[in-house]
Tab-separated table of C-alpha atoms in Angstrom:
chain	number	residue	atom	x	y	z
A	1	MET	CA	-43.413	2.500	0.303
A	2	LYS	CA	-44.332	5.352	-2.183
A	3	ASN	CA	-40.629	6.081	-2.421
A	4	HIS	CA	-39.798	2.438	-3.077
A	5	CYS	CA	-42.429	2.101	-5.788
A	6	LEU	CA	-41.327	5.282	-7.502
A	7	ALA	CA	-37.577	4.238	-7.348
A	8	LEU	CA	-38.577	0.789	-8.819
A	9	LEU	CA	-40.612	2.436	-11.681
A	10	SER	CA	-37.613	4.828	-12.445
A	11	PHE	CA	-35.258	1.862	-12.352
A	12	LEU	CA	-37.350	-0.167	-14.830
A	13	VAL	CA	-37.980	2.737	-17.219
A	14	LEU	CA	-34.213	3.346	-17.208
A	15	PHE	CA	-33.515	-0.319	-17.740
A	16	LEU	CA	-35.965	-0.545	-20.731
A	17	ALA	CA	-34.655	2.667	-22.158
A	18	ILE	CA	-31.068	1.237	-22.773
A	19	PRO	CA	-30.557	-0.492	-26.083
A	20	GLY	CA	-29.281	-3.980	-26.129
A	21	ASN	CA	-30.219	-5.040	-22.601
A	22	GLY	CA	-32.579	-7.920	-23.366
A	23	PHE	CA	-33.118	-10.151	-20.425
A	24	GLN	CA	-29.473	-10.250	-19.243
A	25	ALA	CA	-27.797	-7.530	-17.095
A	26	SER	CA	-24.506	-7.268	-15.196
A	27	ARG	CA	-23.700	-5.754	-12.035
A	28	HIS	CA	-20.862	-3.025	-11.944
A	29	PHE	CA	-18.292	-2.256	-9.416
A	30	GLY	CA	-17.150	1.235	-10.629
A	31	ASN	CA	-13.990	2.206	-8.804
A	32	GLU	CA	-13.418	-1.064	-7.050
A	33	ARG	CA	-9.542	-0.968	-7.458
A	34	ASN	CA	-8.720	2.574	-7.402
A	35	GLN	CA	-6.769	2.525	-4.217
A	36	LEU	CA	-4.469	-0.398	-5.443
A	37	THR	CA	-3.848	0.890	-9.184
A	38	SER	CA	-3.651	4.046	-11.039
A	39	SER	CA	-5.444	2.379	-14.266
A	40	SER	CA	-8.950	2.862	-15.177
A	41	SER	CA	-11.500	1.526	-12.921
A	42	SER	CA	-12.696	-2.048	-13.254
A	43	SER	CA	-16.403	-3.270	-13.446
A	44	ARG	CA	-18.618	-6.217	-13.342
A	45	SER	CA	-18.890	-6.372	-17.129
A	46	PRO	CA	-21.443	-7.978	-19.595
A	47	LEU	CA	-20.684	-11.603	-20.417
A	48	SER	CA	-19.188	-10.659	-23.903
A	49	SER	CA	-16.378	-8.720	-22.043
A	50	ARG	CA	-13.484	-10.830	-20.889
A	51	HIS	CA	-10.591	-10.045	-18.419
A	52	ALA	CA	-7.192	-11.106	-19.466
A	53	ILE	CA	-5.072	-12.120	-16.245
A	54	GLN	CA	-1.753	-13.562	-15.212
A	55	SER	CA	-1.781	-15.890	-12.157
A	56	ASP	CA	1.031	-16.917	-9.834
A	57	GLY	CA	-0.640	-20.230	-9.439
A	58	ASP	CA	-2.926	-19.840	-6.524
A	59	GLY	CA	-5.184	-17.555	-8.500
A	60	ALA	CA	-4.962	-14.566	-6.282
A	61	ASP	CA	-2.450	-12.264	-7.854
A	62	VAL	CA	-3.787	-11.220	-11.122
A	63	LYS	CA	-3.042	-8.516	-13.640
A	64	GLU	CA	-6.292	-7.601	-15.456
A	65	LYS	CA	-6.955	-5.802	-18.920
A	66	PRO	CA	-10.001	-3.691	-18.413
A	67	PRO	CA	-13.036	-4.464	-20.670
A	68	SER	CA	-13.457	-2.283	-23.774
A	69	GLU	CA	-15.527	0.832	-23.376
A	70	SER	CA	-17.910	-0.185	-26.012
A	71	ASP	CA	-18.974	-3.210	-24.056
A	72	SER	CA	-19.642	-1.504	-20.707
A	73	ASN	CA	-20.710	2.100	-21.419
A	74	ASN	CA	-24.301	1.481	-21.579
A	75	ARG	CA	-24.230	-0.328	-18.287
A	76	ARG	CA	-22.063	2.361	-16.502
A	77	ARG	CA	-24.628	4.902	-17.903
A	78	PHE	CA	-27.572	2.832	-16.673
A	79	LEU	CA	-26.389	2.468	-13.078
A	80	SER	CA	-25.162	6.138	-12.990
A	81	GLN	CA	-28.782	7.249	-13.994
A	82	THR	CA	-30.202	4.854	-11.548
A	83	PHE	CA	-28.049	5.999	-8.560
A	84	GLY	CA	-28.738	9.494	-9.665
A	85	ALA	CA	-32.493	8.864	-9.378
A	86	LEU	CA	-32.308	7.318	-5.991
A	87	SER	CA	-29.715	9.784	-4.715
A	88	SER	CA	-32.188	11.675	-2.664
A	89	ILE	CA	-33.191	8.528	-0.529
A	90	SER	CA	-29.737	6.615	-0.768
A	91	VAL	CA	-26.486	6.925	0.999
A	92	VAL	CA	-23.808	5.021	-1.077
A	93	GLN	CA	-20.459	4.735	0.352
A	94	ALA	CA	-18.340	3.236	-2.665
A	95	ALA	CA	-15.102	4.519	-1.517
A	96	SER	CA	-15.162	2.767	1.884
A	97	ALA	CA	-14.511	-0.986	2.408
A	98	ASN	CA	-17.154	-0.962	5.341
A	99	PRO	CA	-20.777	-1.352	4.548
A	100	SER	CA	-22.943	1.622	5.353
A	101	ILE	CA	-25.428	1.659	8.093
A	102	ILE	CA	-28.123	0.952	5.508
A	103	SER	CA	-26.234	-1.984	4.367
A	104	SER	CA	-25.677	-3.324	7.814
A	105	ILE	CA	-29.431	-3.214	8.458
A	106	GLN	CA	-30.677	-4.555	5.076
A	107	GLY	CA	-27.761	-6.956	4.576
A	108	PRO	CA	-29.179	-9.673	7.029
A	109	ILE	CA	-32.565	-9.531	5.382
A	110	GLN	CA	-31.333	-9.792	1.861
A	111	ASP	CA	-28.905	-12.592	2.954
A	112	ILE	CA	-31.875	-14.575	3.990
A	113	ILE	CA	-34.263	-14.141	1.205
A	114	ALA	CA	-31.403	-13.803	-1.539
A	115	PRO	CA	-33.732	-12.986	-4.473
A	116	GLY	CA	-30.782	-12.937	-6.712
A	117	HIS	CA	-30.162	-16.474	-6.045
A	118	TRP	CA	-33.502	-17.946	-6.960
A	119	ILE	CA	-32.954	-18.013	-10.593
A	120	GLY	CA	-29.221	-17.377	-10.543
A	121	GLN	CA	-28.646	-21.031	-9.012
A	122	LEU	CA	-30.717	-22.479	-11.953
A	123	VAL	CA	-28.768	-20.578	-14.747
A	124	GLY	CA	-25.521	-20.532	-13.132
A	125	LEU	CA	-24.672	-17.036	-14.000
A	126	ASN	CA	-24.131	-15.554	-10.389
A	127	SER	CA	-24.180	-18.721	-8.340
A	128	LYS	CA	-21.766	-21.723	-8.146
A	129	THR	CA	-21.627	-24.716	-5.919
A	130	TYR	CA	-18.331	-26.798	-5.656
A	131	GLN	CA	-17.624	-29.903	-3.830
A	132	TRP	CA	-14.235	-29.548	-2.020
A	133	THR	CA	-12.504	-32.626	-0.569
A	134	PHE	CA	-10.015	-32.506	2.044
A	135	PRO	CA	-8.268	-35.763	2.979
A	136	ASP	CA	-7.163	-36.242	6.583
A	137	ALA	CA	-9.042	-33.303	7.938
A	138	SER	CA	-11.953	-33.045	10.151
A	139	PRO	CA	-14.943	-30.762	9.679
A	140	GLU	CA	-13.615	-28.699	12.488
A	141	GLN	CA	-10.214	-28.330	11.059
A	142	VAL	CA	-11.692	-27.188	7.575
A	143	SER	CA	-14.121	-24.809	9.319
A	144	LYS	CA	-11.230	-23.348	11.353
A	145	ALA	CA	-8.920	-23.149	8.282
A	146	LEU	CA	-11.506	-21.410	6.270
A	147	VAL	CA	-12.293	-18.810	8.842
A	148	ASP	CA	-8.367	-18.321	9.287
A	149	VAL	CA	-7.982	-17.788	5.480
A	150	LEU	CA	-10.740	-15.175	5.382
A	151	GLN	CA	-9.283	-13.364	8.420
A	152	ASP	CA	-5.799	-13.366	7.045
A	153	LEU	CA	-6.529	-12.054	3.546
A	154	THR	CA	-4.367	-9.178	2.756
A	155	PRO	CA	-6.107	-5.855	1.432
A	156	GLU	CA	-4.903	-6.683	-2.041
A	157	GLN	CA	-6.234	-10.260	-1.928
A	158	LYS	CA	-9.567	-8.984	-0.794
A	159	SER	CA	-9.638	-6.528	-3.655
A	160	LYS	CA	-8.786	-9.047	-6.268
A	161	LEU	CA	-11.581	-11.466	-4.770
A	162	TYR	CA	-14.161	-8.301	-4.681
A	163	ILE	CA	-14.602	-9.010	-0.868
A	164	PRO	CA	-13.018	-5.969	1.070
A	165	ASN	CA	-15.538	-6.353	3.706
A	166	PHE	CA	-17.226	-9.519	5.153
A	167	ASP	CA	-19.043	-10.761	8.145
A	168	ILE	CA	-18.665	-14.427	9.230
A	169	THR	CA	-22.095	-15.277	10.743
A	170	ARG	CA	-21.722	-18.940	11.609
A	171	ALA	CA	-18.591	-21.054	11.751
A	172	ASP	CA	-18.788	-24.467	13.311
A	173	SER	CA	-18.314	-28.159	12.368
A	174	ASN	CA	-21.237	-28.305	10.295
A	175	ASN	CA	-21.482	-24.938	8.335
A	176	VAL	CA	-19.549	-21.704	7.540
A	177	HIS	CA	-21.666	-18.806	6.395
A	178	VAL	CA	-20.188	-15.356	5.301
A	179	ARG	CA	-21.771	-12.301	4.028
A	180	THR	CA	-19.327	-10.509	1.677
A	181	TRP	CA	-19.624	-6.800	0.451
A	182	THR	CA	-17.895	-5.225	-2.412
A	183	LYS	CA	-16.848	-1.505	-1.931
A	184	ASN	CA	-20.029	-0.560	-3.875
A	185	GLU	CA	-22.006	-2.741	-1.459
A	186	TRP	CA	-23.368	-5.335	-3.596
A	187	LEU	CA	-23.831	-8.361	-1.219
A	188	ASP	CA	-22.756	-11.978	-2.063
A	189	SER	CA	-22.798	-14.890	0.243
A	190	LEU	CA	-20.639	-17.755	0.839
A	191	ASP	CA	-22.198	-20.796	2.365
A	192	VAL	CA	-20.127	-23.992	3.083
A	193	SER	CA	-21.773	-27.246	4.511
A	194	LEU	CA	-19.151	-29.803	6.167
A	195	THR	CA	-19.569	-33.539	6.312
A	196	THR	CA	-17.393	-36.415	6.682
A	197	LYS	CA	-16.961	-38.845	3.681
A	198	ALA	CA	-18.927	-41.989	4.235
A	199	SER	CA	-16.256	-44.359	2.955
A	200	SER	CA	-13.488	-42.461	4.531
A	201	PRO	CA	-14.273	-40.885	7.942
A	202	SER	CA	-11.001	-39.014	8.054
A	203	THR	CA	-11.974	-37.077	4.792
A	204	THR	CA	-13.986	-33.884	4.958
A	205	VAL	CA	-16.385	-33.032	2.019
A	206	ALA	CA	-17.381	-29.443	1.833
A	207	LYS	CA	-20.380	-28.304	-0.297
A	208	ALA	CA	-19.198	-24.573	-1.081
A	209	SER	CA	-21.618	-22.167	-2.636
A	210	PHE	CA	-21.005	-18.486	-3.665
A	211	TYR	CA	-23.893	-16.472	-4.923
A	212	ALA	CA	-25.134	-12.985	-5.506
A	213	THR	CA	-28.049	-12.161	-3.383
A	214	GLY	CA	-29.568	-9.375	-5.473
A	215	PHE	CA	-29.054	-7.159	-8.546
A	216	LEU	CA	-29.048	-3.869	-6.493
A	217	PRO	CA	-26.567	-3.096	-3.738
A	218	THR	CA	-27.858	-3.050	-0.196
A	219	SER	CA	-26.915	0.511	0.401
A	220	ILE	CA	-30.181	1.526	-1.500
A	221	PRO	CA	-33.001	1.748	0.904
A	222	GLY	CA	-35.634	-0.957	0.083
A	223	ALA	CA	-33.166	-2.858	-1.838
A	224	PRO	CA	-34.127	-6.453	-0.574
A	225	LEU	CA	-37.881	-5.475	-1.741
A	226	ILE	CA	-36.834	-4.082	-5.073
A	227	ASN	CA	-34.469	-7.150	-5.651
A	228	ILE	CA	-37.535	-9.347	-5.155
A	229	GLY	CA	-39.371	-7.530	-7.887
A	230	MET	CA	-36.247	-8.056	-10.154
A	231	ALA	CA	-35.742	-11.759	-9.225
A	232	TRP	CA	-36.954	-12.956	-12.590
A	233	MET	CA	-34.022	-11.023	-14.332
A	234	PRO	CA	-30.849	-13.174	-14.397
A	235	PHE	CA	-27.645	-11.220	-14.255
A	236	ALA	CA	-23.994	-12.118	-14.651
A	237	SER	CA	-20.876	-11.501	-12.465
A	238	PRO	CA	-17.904	-12.001	-14.795
A	239	GLY	CA	-14.688	-12.377	-13.159
A	240	PRO	CA	-11.011	-12.821	-14.342
A	241	ARG	CA	-9.591	-15.149	-16.766
A	242	GLY	CA	-12.989	-15.423	-18.480
A	243	GLU	CA	-14.542	-17.364	-15.857
A	244	MET	CA	-17.417	-16.174	-13.665
A	245	LEU	CA	-16.595	-14.362	-10.350
A	246	GLN	CA	-18.161	-16.974	-8.192
A	247	ASP	CA	-16.025	-19.766	-9.899
A	248	PHE	CA	-12.836	-17.610	-9.430
A	249	ARG	CA	-13.546	-16.972	-5.743
A	250	LEU	CA	-14.362	-20.516	-5.026
A	251	ARG	CA	-11.206	-21.796	-6.777
A	252	VAL	CA	-9.057	-19.420	-5.106
A	253	LEU	CA	-10.398	-19.845	-1.737
A	254	GLU	CA	-10.274	-23.781	-1.943
A	255	SER	CA	-6.409	-23.662	-2.692
A	256	PHE	CA	-5.985	-21.233	0.165
A	257	VAL	CA	-7.846	-23.746	2.547
A	258	ALA	CA	-5.872	-26.638	1.203
A	259	LYS	CA	-2.602	-24.718	1.855
A	260	ARG	CA	-3.672	-23.635	5.414
A	261	LEU	CA	-4.470	-27.256	6.274
A	262	GLN	CA	-1.109	-28.465	5.073
A	263	GLN	CA	0.708	-25.869	7.200
A	264	ASN	CA	-1.376	-26.875	10.360
A	265	ASN	CA	-0.548	-30.460	10.019
């Protein structure tokens, strides 16, 4: 507990020491795409920074223009200092797609409490909920199609969606719940509730939510506790095409599920 308190104090001091932070921050991915491109590394950047992309129509194949250094240097320096201060008690495996042992232990806890979702779902910065409608498909078929889509994602598609690793914790006719980690081990959750449309029993309506569970990655010891203390601070997760990352993920996954259902029929 003493280490956690000292870590949190160091974190807040570093945060307040950076000019221009205000009450809005953003999570950074660092070297998310180093294995797929020789260009400079991408990051989750401030809202003022936008990514330019070209899409093939389904939203998965994108070419991005990195945000300007002036927009993101402060954030990179902030996280660099923070990880440095916590390096004596943290094991970060940013180069691996698999979560570390610490993340595997802390992930389920943070998934349940999801402090990053408390305010995020109200301000809509790092949490989005869409309604998907699939005619002529049962909840069982939609659930299976979503699981198949996730399991069949190529490494490149996983990288573009920032979900190189995931854990499907539930998949049935009522709900699909997935924990997704980035390579830097930020934990975001996908939760999809499935029902039939009252006026059309052959149509399935899915309430799909994708949300960040906390500002700090689960690779940091005590991250769920620290993230509770930081739940008051809204933060953003910008994605490609000037849209938020969760919007981008939900849009792409919906199109993939619709295509899979068509293929299965």
